[in-house]
Coordinates of C-alpha atoms in Angstrom, one line a residue:
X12 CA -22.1 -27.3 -16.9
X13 CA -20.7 -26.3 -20.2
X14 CA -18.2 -28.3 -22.2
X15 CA -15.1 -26.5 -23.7
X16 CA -13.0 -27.5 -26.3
X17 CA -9.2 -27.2 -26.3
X18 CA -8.1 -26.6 -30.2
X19 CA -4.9 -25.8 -31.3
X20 CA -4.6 -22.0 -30.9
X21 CA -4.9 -21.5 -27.2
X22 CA -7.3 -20.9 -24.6
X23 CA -9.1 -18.1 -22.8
X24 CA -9.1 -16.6 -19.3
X25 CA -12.6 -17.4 -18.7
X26 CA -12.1 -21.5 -19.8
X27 CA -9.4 -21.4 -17.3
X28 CA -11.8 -20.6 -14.8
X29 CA -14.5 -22.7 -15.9
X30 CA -12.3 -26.0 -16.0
X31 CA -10.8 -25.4 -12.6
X32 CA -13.5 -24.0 -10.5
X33 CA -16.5 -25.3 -11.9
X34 CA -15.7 -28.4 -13.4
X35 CA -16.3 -27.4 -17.3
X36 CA -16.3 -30.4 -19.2
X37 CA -13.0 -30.5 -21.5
X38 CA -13.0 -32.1 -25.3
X39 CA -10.3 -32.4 -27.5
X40 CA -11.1 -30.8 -31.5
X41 CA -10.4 -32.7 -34.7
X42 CA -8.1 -29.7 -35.2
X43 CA -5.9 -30.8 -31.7
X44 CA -6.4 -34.3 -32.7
X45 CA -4.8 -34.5 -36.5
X46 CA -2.1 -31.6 -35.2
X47 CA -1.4 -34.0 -32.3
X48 CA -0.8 -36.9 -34.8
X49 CA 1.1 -34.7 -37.2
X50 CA 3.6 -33.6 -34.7
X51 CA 4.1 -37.2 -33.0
X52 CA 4.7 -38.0 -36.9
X53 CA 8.2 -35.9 -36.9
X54 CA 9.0 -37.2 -33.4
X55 CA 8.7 -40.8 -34.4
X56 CA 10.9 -40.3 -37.4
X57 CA 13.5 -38.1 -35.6
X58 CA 13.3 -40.9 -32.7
X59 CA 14.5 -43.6 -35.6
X60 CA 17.9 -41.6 -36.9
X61 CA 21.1 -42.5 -35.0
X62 CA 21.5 -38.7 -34.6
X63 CA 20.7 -37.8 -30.8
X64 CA 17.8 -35.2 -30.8
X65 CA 17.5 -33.2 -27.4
X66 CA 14.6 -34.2 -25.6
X67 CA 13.7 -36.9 -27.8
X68 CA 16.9 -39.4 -28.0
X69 CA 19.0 -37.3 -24.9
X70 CA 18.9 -37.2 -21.4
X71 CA 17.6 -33.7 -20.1
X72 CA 19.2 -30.8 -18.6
X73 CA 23.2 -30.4 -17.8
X74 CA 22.4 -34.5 -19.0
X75 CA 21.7 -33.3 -22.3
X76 CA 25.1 -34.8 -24.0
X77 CA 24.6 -38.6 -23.4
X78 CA 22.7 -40.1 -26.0
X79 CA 19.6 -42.4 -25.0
X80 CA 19.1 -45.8 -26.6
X81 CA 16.1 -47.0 -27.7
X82 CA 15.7 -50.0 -25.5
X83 CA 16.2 -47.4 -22.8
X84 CA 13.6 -44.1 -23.9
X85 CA 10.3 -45.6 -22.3
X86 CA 12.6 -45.9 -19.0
X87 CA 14.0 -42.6 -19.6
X88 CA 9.9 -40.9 -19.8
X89 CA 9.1 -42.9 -17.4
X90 CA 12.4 -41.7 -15.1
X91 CA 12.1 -37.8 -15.8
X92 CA 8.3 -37.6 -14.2
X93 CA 9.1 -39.8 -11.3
X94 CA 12.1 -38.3 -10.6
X95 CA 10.8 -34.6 -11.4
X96 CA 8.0 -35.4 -8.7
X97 CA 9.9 -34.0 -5.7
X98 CA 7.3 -31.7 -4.5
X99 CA 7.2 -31.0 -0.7
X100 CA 5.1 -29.5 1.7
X101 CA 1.6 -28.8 1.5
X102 CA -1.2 -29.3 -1.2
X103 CA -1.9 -26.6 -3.5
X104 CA -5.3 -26.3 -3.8
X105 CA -7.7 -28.2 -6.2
X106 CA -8.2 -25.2 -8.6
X107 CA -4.9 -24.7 -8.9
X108 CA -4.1 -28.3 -10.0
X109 CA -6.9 -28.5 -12.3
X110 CA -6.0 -24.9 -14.0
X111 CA -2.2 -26.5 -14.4
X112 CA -3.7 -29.9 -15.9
X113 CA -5.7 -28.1 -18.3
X114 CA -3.5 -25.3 -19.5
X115 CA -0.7 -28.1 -20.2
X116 CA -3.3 -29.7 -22.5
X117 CA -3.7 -26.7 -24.0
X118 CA -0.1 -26.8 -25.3
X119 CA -0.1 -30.7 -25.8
X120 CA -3.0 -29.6 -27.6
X121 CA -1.3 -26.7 -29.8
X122 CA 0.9 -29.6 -31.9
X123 CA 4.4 -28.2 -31.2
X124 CA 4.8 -30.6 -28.2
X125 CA 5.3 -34.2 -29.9
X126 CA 3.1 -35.8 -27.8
X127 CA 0.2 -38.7 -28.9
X128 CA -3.5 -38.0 -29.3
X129 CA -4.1 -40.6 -27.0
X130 CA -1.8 -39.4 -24.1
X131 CA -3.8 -35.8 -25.0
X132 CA -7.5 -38.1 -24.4
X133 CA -6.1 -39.4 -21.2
X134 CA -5.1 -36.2 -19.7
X135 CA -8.9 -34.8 -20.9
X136 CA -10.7 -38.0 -19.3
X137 CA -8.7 -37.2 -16.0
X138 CA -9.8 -33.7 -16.0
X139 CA -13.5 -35.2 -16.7
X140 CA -13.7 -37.9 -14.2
X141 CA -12.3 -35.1 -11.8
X142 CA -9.7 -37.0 -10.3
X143 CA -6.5 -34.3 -8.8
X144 CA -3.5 -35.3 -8.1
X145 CA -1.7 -34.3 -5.6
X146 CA 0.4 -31.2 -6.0
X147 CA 2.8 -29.6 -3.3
X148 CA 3.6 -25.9 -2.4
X149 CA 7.7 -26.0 -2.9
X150 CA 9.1 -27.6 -6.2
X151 CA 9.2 -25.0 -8.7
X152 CA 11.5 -22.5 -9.5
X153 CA 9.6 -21.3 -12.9
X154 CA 12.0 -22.1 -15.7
X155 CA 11.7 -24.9 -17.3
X156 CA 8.2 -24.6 -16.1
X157 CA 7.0 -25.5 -13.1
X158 CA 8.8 -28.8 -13.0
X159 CA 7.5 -30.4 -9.5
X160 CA 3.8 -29.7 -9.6
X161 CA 3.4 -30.5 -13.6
X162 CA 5.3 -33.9 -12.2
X163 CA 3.2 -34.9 -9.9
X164 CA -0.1 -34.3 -12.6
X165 CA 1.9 -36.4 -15.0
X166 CA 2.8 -39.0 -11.9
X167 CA -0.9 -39.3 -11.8
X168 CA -1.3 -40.3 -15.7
X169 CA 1.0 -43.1 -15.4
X170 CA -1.3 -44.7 -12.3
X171 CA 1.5 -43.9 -9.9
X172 CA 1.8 -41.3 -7.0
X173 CA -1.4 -39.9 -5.1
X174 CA -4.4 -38.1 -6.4
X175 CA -7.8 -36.9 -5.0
X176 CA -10.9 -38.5 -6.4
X177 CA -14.1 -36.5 -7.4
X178 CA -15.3 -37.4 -3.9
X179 CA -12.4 -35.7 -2.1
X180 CA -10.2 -38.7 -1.2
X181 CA -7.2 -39.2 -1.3
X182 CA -5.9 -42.3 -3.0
X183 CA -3.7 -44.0 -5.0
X184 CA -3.4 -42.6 -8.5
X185 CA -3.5 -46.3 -9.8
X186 CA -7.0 -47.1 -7.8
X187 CA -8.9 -43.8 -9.7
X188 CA -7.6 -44.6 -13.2
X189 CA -9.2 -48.0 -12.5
X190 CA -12.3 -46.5 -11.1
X191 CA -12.7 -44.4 -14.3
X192 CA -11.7 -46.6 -16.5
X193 CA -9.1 -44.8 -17.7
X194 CA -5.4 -46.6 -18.7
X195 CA -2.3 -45.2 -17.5
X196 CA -0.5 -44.0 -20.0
X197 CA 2.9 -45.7 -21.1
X198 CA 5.2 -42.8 -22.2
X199 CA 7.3 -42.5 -25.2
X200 CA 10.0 -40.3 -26.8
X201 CA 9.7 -37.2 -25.8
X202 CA 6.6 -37.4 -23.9
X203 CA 7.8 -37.2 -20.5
X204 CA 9.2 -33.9 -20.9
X205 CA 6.7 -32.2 -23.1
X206 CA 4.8 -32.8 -19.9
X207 CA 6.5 -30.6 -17.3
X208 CA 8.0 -28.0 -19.3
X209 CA 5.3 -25.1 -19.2
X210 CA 4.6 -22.0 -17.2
X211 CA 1.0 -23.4 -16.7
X212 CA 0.8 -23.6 -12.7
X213 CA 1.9 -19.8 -12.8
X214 CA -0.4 -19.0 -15.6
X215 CA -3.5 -20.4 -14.0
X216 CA -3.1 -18.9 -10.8
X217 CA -2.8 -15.6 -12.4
X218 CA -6.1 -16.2 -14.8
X219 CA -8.2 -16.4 -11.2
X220 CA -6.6 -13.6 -9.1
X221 CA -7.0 -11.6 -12.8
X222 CA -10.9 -12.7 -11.8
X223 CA -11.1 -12.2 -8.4
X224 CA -9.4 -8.7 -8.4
X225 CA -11.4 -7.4 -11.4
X226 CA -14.6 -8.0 -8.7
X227 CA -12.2 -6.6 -5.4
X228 CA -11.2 -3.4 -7.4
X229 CA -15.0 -2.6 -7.7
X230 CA -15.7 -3.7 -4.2
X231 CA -12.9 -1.2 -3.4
X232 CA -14.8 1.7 -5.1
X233 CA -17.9 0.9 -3.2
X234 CA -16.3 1.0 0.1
X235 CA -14.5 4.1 -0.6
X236 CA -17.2 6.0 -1.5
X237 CA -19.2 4.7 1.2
X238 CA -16.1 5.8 3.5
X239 CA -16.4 9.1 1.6
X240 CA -19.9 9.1 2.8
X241 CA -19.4 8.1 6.4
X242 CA -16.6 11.1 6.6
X243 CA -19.1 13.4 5.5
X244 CA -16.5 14.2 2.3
X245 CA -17.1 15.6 -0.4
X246 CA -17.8 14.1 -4.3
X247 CA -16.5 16.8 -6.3
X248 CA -14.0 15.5 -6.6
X249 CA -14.9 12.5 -8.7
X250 CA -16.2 15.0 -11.6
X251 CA -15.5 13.4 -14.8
X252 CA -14.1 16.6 -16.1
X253 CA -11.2 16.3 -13.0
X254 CA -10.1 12.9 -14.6
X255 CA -10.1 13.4 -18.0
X256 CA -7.6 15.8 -18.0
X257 CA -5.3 12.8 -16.7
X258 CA -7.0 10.3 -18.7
X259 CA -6.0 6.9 -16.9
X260 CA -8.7 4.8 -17.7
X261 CA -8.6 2.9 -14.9
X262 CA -8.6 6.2 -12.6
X263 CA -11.8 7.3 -14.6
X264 CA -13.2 3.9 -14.3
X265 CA -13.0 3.6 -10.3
X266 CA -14.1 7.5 -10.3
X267 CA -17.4 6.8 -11.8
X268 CA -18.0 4.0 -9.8
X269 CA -17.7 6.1 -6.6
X270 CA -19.7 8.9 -8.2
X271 CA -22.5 6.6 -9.1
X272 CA -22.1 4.9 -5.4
X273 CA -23.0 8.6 -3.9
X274 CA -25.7 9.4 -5.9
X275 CA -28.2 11.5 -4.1
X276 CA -26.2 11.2 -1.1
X277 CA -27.4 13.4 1.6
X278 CA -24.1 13.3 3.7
X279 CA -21.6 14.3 0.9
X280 CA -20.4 18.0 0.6
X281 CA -20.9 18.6 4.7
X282 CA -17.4 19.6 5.7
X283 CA -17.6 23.7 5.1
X284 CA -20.3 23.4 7.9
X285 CA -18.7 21.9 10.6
X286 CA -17.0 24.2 13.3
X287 CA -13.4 23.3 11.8
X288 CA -14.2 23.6 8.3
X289 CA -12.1 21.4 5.6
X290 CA -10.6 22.5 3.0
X291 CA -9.9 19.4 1.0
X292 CA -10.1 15.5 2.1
X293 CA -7.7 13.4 3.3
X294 CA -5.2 11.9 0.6
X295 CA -7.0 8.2 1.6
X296 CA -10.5 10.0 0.5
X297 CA -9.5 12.4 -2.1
X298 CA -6.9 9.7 -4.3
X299 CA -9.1 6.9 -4.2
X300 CA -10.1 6.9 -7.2
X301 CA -6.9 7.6 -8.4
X302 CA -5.0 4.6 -6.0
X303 CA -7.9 2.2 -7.2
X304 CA -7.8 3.4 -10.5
X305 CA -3.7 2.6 -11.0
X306 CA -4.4 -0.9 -9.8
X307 CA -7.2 -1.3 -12.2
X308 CA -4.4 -0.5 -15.0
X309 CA -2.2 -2.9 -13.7
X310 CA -5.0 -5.7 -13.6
X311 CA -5.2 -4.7 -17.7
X312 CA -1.5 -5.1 -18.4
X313 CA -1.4 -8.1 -16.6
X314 CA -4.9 -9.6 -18.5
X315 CA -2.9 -8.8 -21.8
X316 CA 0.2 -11.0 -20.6
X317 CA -2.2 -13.7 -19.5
X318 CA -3.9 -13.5 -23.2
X319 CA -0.9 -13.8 -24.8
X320 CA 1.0 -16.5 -22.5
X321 CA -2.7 -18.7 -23.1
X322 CA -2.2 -18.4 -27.2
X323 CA 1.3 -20.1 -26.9
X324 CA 3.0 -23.6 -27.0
X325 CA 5.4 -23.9 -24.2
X326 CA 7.5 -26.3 -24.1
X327 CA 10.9 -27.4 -25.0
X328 CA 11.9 -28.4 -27.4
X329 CA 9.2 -27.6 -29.6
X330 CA 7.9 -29.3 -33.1
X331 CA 7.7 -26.6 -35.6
X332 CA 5.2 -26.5 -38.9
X333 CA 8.3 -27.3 -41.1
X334 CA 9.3 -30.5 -39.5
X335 CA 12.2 -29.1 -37.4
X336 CA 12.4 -29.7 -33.4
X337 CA 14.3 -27.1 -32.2
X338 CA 15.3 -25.9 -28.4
X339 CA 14.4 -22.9 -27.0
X340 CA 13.7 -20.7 -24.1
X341 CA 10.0 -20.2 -24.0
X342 CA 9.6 -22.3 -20.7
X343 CA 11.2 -19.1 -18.8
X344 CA 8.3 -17.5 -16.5
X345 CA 10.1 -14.3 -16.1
X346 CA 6.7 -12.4 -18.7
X347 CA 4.2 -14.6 -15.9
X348 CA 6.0 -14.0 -12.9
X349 CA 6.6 -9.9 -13.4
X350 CA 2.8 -9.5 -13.6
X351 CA 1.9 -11.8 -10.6
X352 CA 4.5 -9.3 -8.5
X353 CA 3.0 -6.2 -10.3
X354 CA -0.3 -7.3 -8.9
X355 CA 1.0 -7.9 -5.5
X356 CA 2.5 -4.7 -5.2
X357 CA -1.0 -3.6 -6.3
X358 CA -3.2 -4.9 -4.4
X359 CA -0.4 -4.3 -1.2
X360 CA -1.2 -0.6 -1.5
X361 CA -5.1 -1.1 -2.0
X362 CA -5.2 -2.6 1.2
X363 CA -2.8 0.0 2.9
X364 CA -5.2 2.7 1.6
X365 CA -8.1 1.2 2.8
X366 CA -7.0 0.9 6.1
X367 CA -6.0 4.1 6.9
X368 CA -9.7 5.6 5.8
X369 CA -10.7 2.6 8.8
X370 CA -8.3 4.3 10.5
X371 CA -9.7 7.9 9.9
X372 CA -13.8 6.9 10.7
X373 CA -12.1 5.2 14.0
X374 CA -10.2 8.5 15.6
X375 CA -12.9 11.1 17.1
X376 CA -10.0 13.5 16.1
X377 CA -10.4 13.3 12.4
X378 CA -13.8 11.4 11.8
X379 CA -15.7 14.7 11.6
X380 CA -18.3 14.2 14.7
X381 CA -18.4 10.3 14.8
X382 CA -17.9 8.4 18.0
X383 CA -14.7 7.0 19.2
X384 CA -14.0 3.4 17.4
X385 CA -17.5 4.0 16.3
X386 CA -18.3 2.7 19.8
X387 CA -22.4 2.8 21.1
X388 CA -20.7 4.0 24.8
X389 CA -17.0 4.5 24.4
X390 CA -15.0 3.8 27.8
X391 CA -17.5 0.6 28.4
X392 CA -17.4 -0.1 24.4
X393 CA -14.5 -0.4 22.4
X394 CA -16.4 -0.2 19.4
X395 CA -14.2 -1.2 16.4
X396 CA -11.3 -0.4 18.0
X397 CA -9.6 -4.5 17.5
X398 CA -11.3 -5.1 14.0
X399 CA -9.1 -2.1 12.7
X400 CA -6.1 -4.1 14.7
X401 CA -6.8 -7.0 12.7
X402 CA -6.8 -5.2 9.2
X403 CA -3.7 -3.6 10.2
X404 CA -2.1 -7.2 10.5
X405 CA -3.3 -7.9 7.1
X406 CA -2.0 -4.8 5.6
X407 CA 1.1 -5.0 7.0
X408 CA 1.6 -8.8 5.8
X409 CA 0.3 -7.9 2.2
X410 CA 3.2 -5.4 2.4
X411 CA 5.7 -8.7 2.9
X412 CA 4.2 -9.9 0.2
X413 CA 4.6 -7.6 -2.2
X414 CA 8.3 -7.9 -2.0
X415 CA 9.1 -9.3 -5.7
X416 CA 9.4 -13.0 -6.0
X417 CA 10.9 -12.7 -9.6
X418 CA 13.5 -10.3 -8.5
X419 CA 15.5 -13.3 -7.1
X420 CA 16.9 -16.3 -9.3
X421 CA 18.9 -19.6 -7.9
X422 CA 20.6 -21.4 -10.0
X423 CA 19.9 -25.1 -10.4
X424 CA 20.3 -28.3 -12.7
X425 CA 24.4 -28.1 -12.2
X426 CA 24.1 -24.6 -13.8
X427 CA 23.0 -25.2 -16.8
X428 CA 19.6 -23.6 -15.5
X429 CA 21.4 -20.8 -14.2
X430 CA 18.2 -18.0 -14.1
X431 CA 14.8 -18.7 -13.3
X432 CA 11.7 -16.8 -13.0
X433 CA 10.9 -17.5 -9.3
X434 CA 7.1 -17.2 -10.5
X435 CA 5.2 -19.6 -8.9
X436 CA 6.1 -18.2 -6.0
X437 CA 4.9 -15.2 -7.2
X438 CA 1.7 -16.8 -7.7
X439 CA 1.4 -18.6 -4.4
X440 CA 2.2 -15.5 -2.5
X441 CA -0.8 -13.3 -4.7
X442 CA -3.0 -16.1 -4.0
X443 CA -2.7 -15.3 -0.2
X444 CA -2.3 -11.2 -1.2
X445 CA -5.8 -11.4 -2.9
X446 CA -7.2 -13.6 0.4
X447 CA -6.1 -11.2 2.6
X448 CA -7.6 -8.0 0.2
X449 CA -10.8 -9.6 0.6
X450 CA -10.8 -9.4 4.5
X451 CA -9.5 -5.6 4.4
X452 CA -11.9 -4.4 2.0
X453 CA -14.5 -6.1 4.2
X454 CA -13.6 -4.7 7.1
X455 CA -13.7 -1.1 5.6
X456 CA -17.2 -2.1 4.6
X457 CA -18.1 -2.8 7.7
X458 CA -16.7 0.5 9.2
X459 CA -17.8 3.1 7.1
X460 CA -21.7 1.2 6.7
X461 CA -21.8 1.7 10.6
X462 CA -20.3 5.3 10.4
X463 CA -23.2 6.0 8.0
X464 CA -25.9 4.8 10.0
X465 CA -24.3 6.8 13.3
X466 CA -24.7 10.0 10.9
X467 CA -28.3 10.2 12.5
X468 CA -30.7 12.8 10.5
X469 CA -28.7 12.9 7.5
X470 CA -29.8 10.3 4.4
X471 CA -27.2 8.2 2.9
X472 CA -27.3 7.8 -1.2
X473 CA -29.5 5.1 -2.1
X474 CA -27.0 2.7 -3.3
X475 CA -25.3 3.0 0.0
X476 CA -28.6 2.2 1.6
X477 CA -29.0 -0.8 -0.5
X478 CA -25.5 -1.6 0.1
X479 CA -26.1 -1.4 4.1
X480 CA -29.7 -2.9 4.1
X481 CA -28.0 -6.1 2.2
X482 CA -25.1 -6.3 4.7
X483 CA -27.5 -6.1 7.6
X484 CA -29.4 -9.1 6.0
X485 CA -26.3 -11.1 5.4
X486 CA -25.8 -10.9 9.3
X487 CA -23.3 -8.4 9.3
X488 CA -24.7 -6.2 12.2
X489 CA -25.0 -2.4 12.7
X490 CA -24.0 0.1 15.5
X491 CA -25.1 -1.2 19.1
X492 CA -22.8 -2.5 22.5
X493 CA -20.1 -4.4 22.0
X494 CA -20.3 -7.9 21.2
X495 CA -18.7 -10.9 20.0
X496 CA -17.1 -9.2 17.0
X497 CA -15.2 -12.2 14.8
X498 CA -18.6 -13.6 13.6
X499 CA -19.4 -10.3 12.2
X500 CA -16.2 -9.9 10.7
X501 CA -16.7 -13.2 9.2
X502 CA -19.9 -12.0 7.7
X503 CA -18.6 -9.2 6.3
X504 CA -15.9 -11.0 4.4
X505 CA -18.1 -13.3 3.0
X506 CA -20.8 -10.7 1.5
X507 CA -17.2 -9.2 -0.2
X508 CA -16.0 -12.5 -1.2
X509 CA -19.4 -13.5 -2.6
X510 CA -19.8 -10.7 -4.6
X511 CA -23.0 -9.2 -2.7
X512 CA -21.7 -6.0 -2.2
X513 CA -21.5 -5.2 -5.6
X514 CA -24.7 -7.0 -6.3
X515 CA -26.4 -5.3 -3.8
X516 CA -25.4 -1.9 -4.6
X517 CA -26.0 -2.6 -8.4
X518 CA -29.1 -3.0 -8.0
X519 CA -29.2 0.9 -7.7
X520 CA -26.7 2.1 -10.1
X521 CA -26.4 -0.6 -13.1
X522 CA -23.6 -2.1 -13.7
X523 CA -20.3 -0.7 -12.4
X524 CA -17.4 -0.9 -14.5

């Protein structure tokens, strides 16, 4: 376990991951620390002028006219994150709240936020003792940032609300802190709301389905080609020459990858020998690369979005080098939230694609000599007939949710926040769009590596074969009678979501891109 340190110019993709899924120690830099103590500098002095300062001597919102007294700003911190706390329904899941905790450091971290080195240690020495607090599904609207769930994380820094412990209990917040030895923090000007204003809930959950597609786009060119392969296809068109002269990276990217997959295949290039010779593949065969490819674009866009939004202070208002603390807008997900729906739309049509080549190796009419639903005796087997079924009802529900989140906006906080970003529900609705990728992509997997070993006298490349010998010693089973099919399925999706397909086949070809 690796320790990373949270300085004053931002973070990285691959710390997000490391802090919220596998529990990455998190310091603070002397850098963070003297910014940190700069910063609260200004705030304290702006505090002491009889001039109200928004955020720091003002209530919040459409209550940003009346001016705070002093005897009352503790009550006032202390009032916006108990009152902001009004998340409801389910709990997010742990990652997610320990991605948000840490990328809020991150700002706190950056100086522009006001807030106290020591409020900064407490929120590391939370992370550390690994102690989560309990964050809900509904309660942000992404502007102002996600306002419930960065609530209920600063809830949990005052010793109040509910949190999980590093043993997977629930308890009172108050009971951990003690546990840890950690003090609850008592807030001050301006500290309260430099805690919830950020886009961080959105932003994390982007940083791991930018992770967990990279490895599902090349998992996607592996079952392609070995769909390809299965459909007795041909490879020519994958030439590097063909993409080049429409020079999409990510098209030539996921072309090699299915060229390197087929390899020495000895089922490729078949079709002008069959009794109704093809002219061309399928659309679902022949654009693969291109389908894949257009996806892996959008998964670089959206990385260079992430980057940028994990270099920058959010938060409102913001202490600036020269001593001013100015509003702003910079809490707005609307940069966030368009490139969590990109990817949904994305990875909607990767799925839809991959189906219908399931589709194709299932139909005895257009799987080029294959049985029917890949069946060992079809009439007494069904073969595959249900799994396809099932992969349907995930494509068609990854279809839902592609429908933009951040194309709708409600107005809130007496209109005075009167267009939001909508984006953390674009992030909890990829979270379940990248879920259900998984299962399709399996599924096709699990297809087209039986269609291959039905193509009897004919040798499949020997990545495929590695590919298939793995799958078969993960417990995902080959052609034979029916059986009890969910375990298999179950198999299959986890030597996706594992990475071993890519591992296995790798072994063959190097690295694929």
């Amino acid at each position: 376990m690796h320790t990373v340190v949270v300085g004053t110019s931002g973070t990285t993709p691959e710390d997000v991951i490391a802090v919220a899924r596998a529990n990455a120690k998190v310091e603070l830099s002397a850098e963070a620390l003297a910014a940190l103590a700069r910063a609260r500098e200004i705030v304290d002095a702006l505090a002491a002028k009889p001039e109200p300062v928004y955020g720091v001597s003002t209530g919040f919102g459409a209550l940003a006219s009346r001016h705070i007294s002093p005897e009352l700003r503790a009550q006032l911190q202390r009032n916006i994150v108990r009152s902001h706390a009004a998340g409801m329904g389910p709990r997010v899941e742990r990652e997610v709240v320990r991605a948000l905790m840490f990328l809020r450091l991150k700002t706190v971290a950056s100086g522009h936020t006001g807030v106290r080195p020591s409020v900064a240690q407490t929120m590391a020495d939370v992370l550390n003792a690994g102690i989560t607090p309990v964050v809900h599904e509904y309660g942000s609207l992404g502007c102002s940032g996600d306002l419930a769930p960065l609530s209920h994380c600063a809830l949990t820094l005052m010793g109040e609300g509910d949190a999980e412990g590093p043993d997977g209990v629930v308890k009172p917040a108050g009971e951990l802190l003690a546990a840890a030895g950690i003090e609850p923090v008592e807030l001050r000007e301006k500290e309260g709301l430099a805690l919830l204003n950020g886009t961080d809930g959105m932003l994390g959950m982007l940083c791991m389905a930018l992770a967990d597609l990279k490895k599902l786009y090349t998992s996607a060119d592996i079952t392609a080609a070995l769909s390809l392969e299965a459909l007795l296809g041909t490879d020519k068109v994958l030439a590097p020459e063909l993409h080049a002269i429409r020079p999409h990276p990510g098209q030539g990217a996921s072309a090699a990858n299915m060229l390197a997959v087929l390899k020495d295949s000895g089922l490729t290039g078949h079709f002008q020998e069959e009794e109704a010779p093809r002219v061309q593949d399928a659309y679902s065969v022949r654009c693969a690369p291109q389908v894949n490819g257009a996806g892996r674009d959008t998964i670089a866009y959206a990385l260079t979005v992430a980057e940028r939004e994990l270099a920058s202070a959010v938060d409102n208002p913001v202490v600036l080098a020269d001593g001013r603390v100015e509003s702003n807008g910079n809490f707005h997900g609307a940069p966030v939230a368009y490139v969590l729906d990109f990817l949904a739309i994305a990875a909607a049509d990767l799925g839809s694609i991959a189906e219908r080549r399931t589709d194709r190796l299932l139909d005895k009419n257009r799987s080029h000599g294959l049985p029917p639903f890949l069946a060992d005796d079809a009439g007494v087997d069904s073969g595959l007939m249900i799994a396809q079924y099932t992969q349907a009802a995930l494509v068609s529900e990854m279809k839902r949710l592609a429908v933009p989140a951040s194309a709708d906006s409600i107005p809130s906080s007496a209109m005075q926040e009167d267009h939001v970003s909508m984006g953390w529900s674009a992030a909890r609705k990829l979270r379940t769009a990248v879920d259900n990728l998984t299962r399709i992509i399996a599924v096709e997997m699990y297809a087209a590596t039986r269609g291959i070993e039905l193509r009897k006298g004919l040798t499949p490349a020997p990545a495929s074969q590695a590919a298939i010998t793995a799958a078969r010693a993960a417990g995902v089973q080959g052609p034979g009678p029916d059986r009890f099919l969910a375990p298999d399925l179950a198999a299959a999706d986890a030597f996706v979501r594992e990475g071993k397909l890519v591992a296995a086949v790798e072994t063959v070809t190097g690295r694929l891109a």
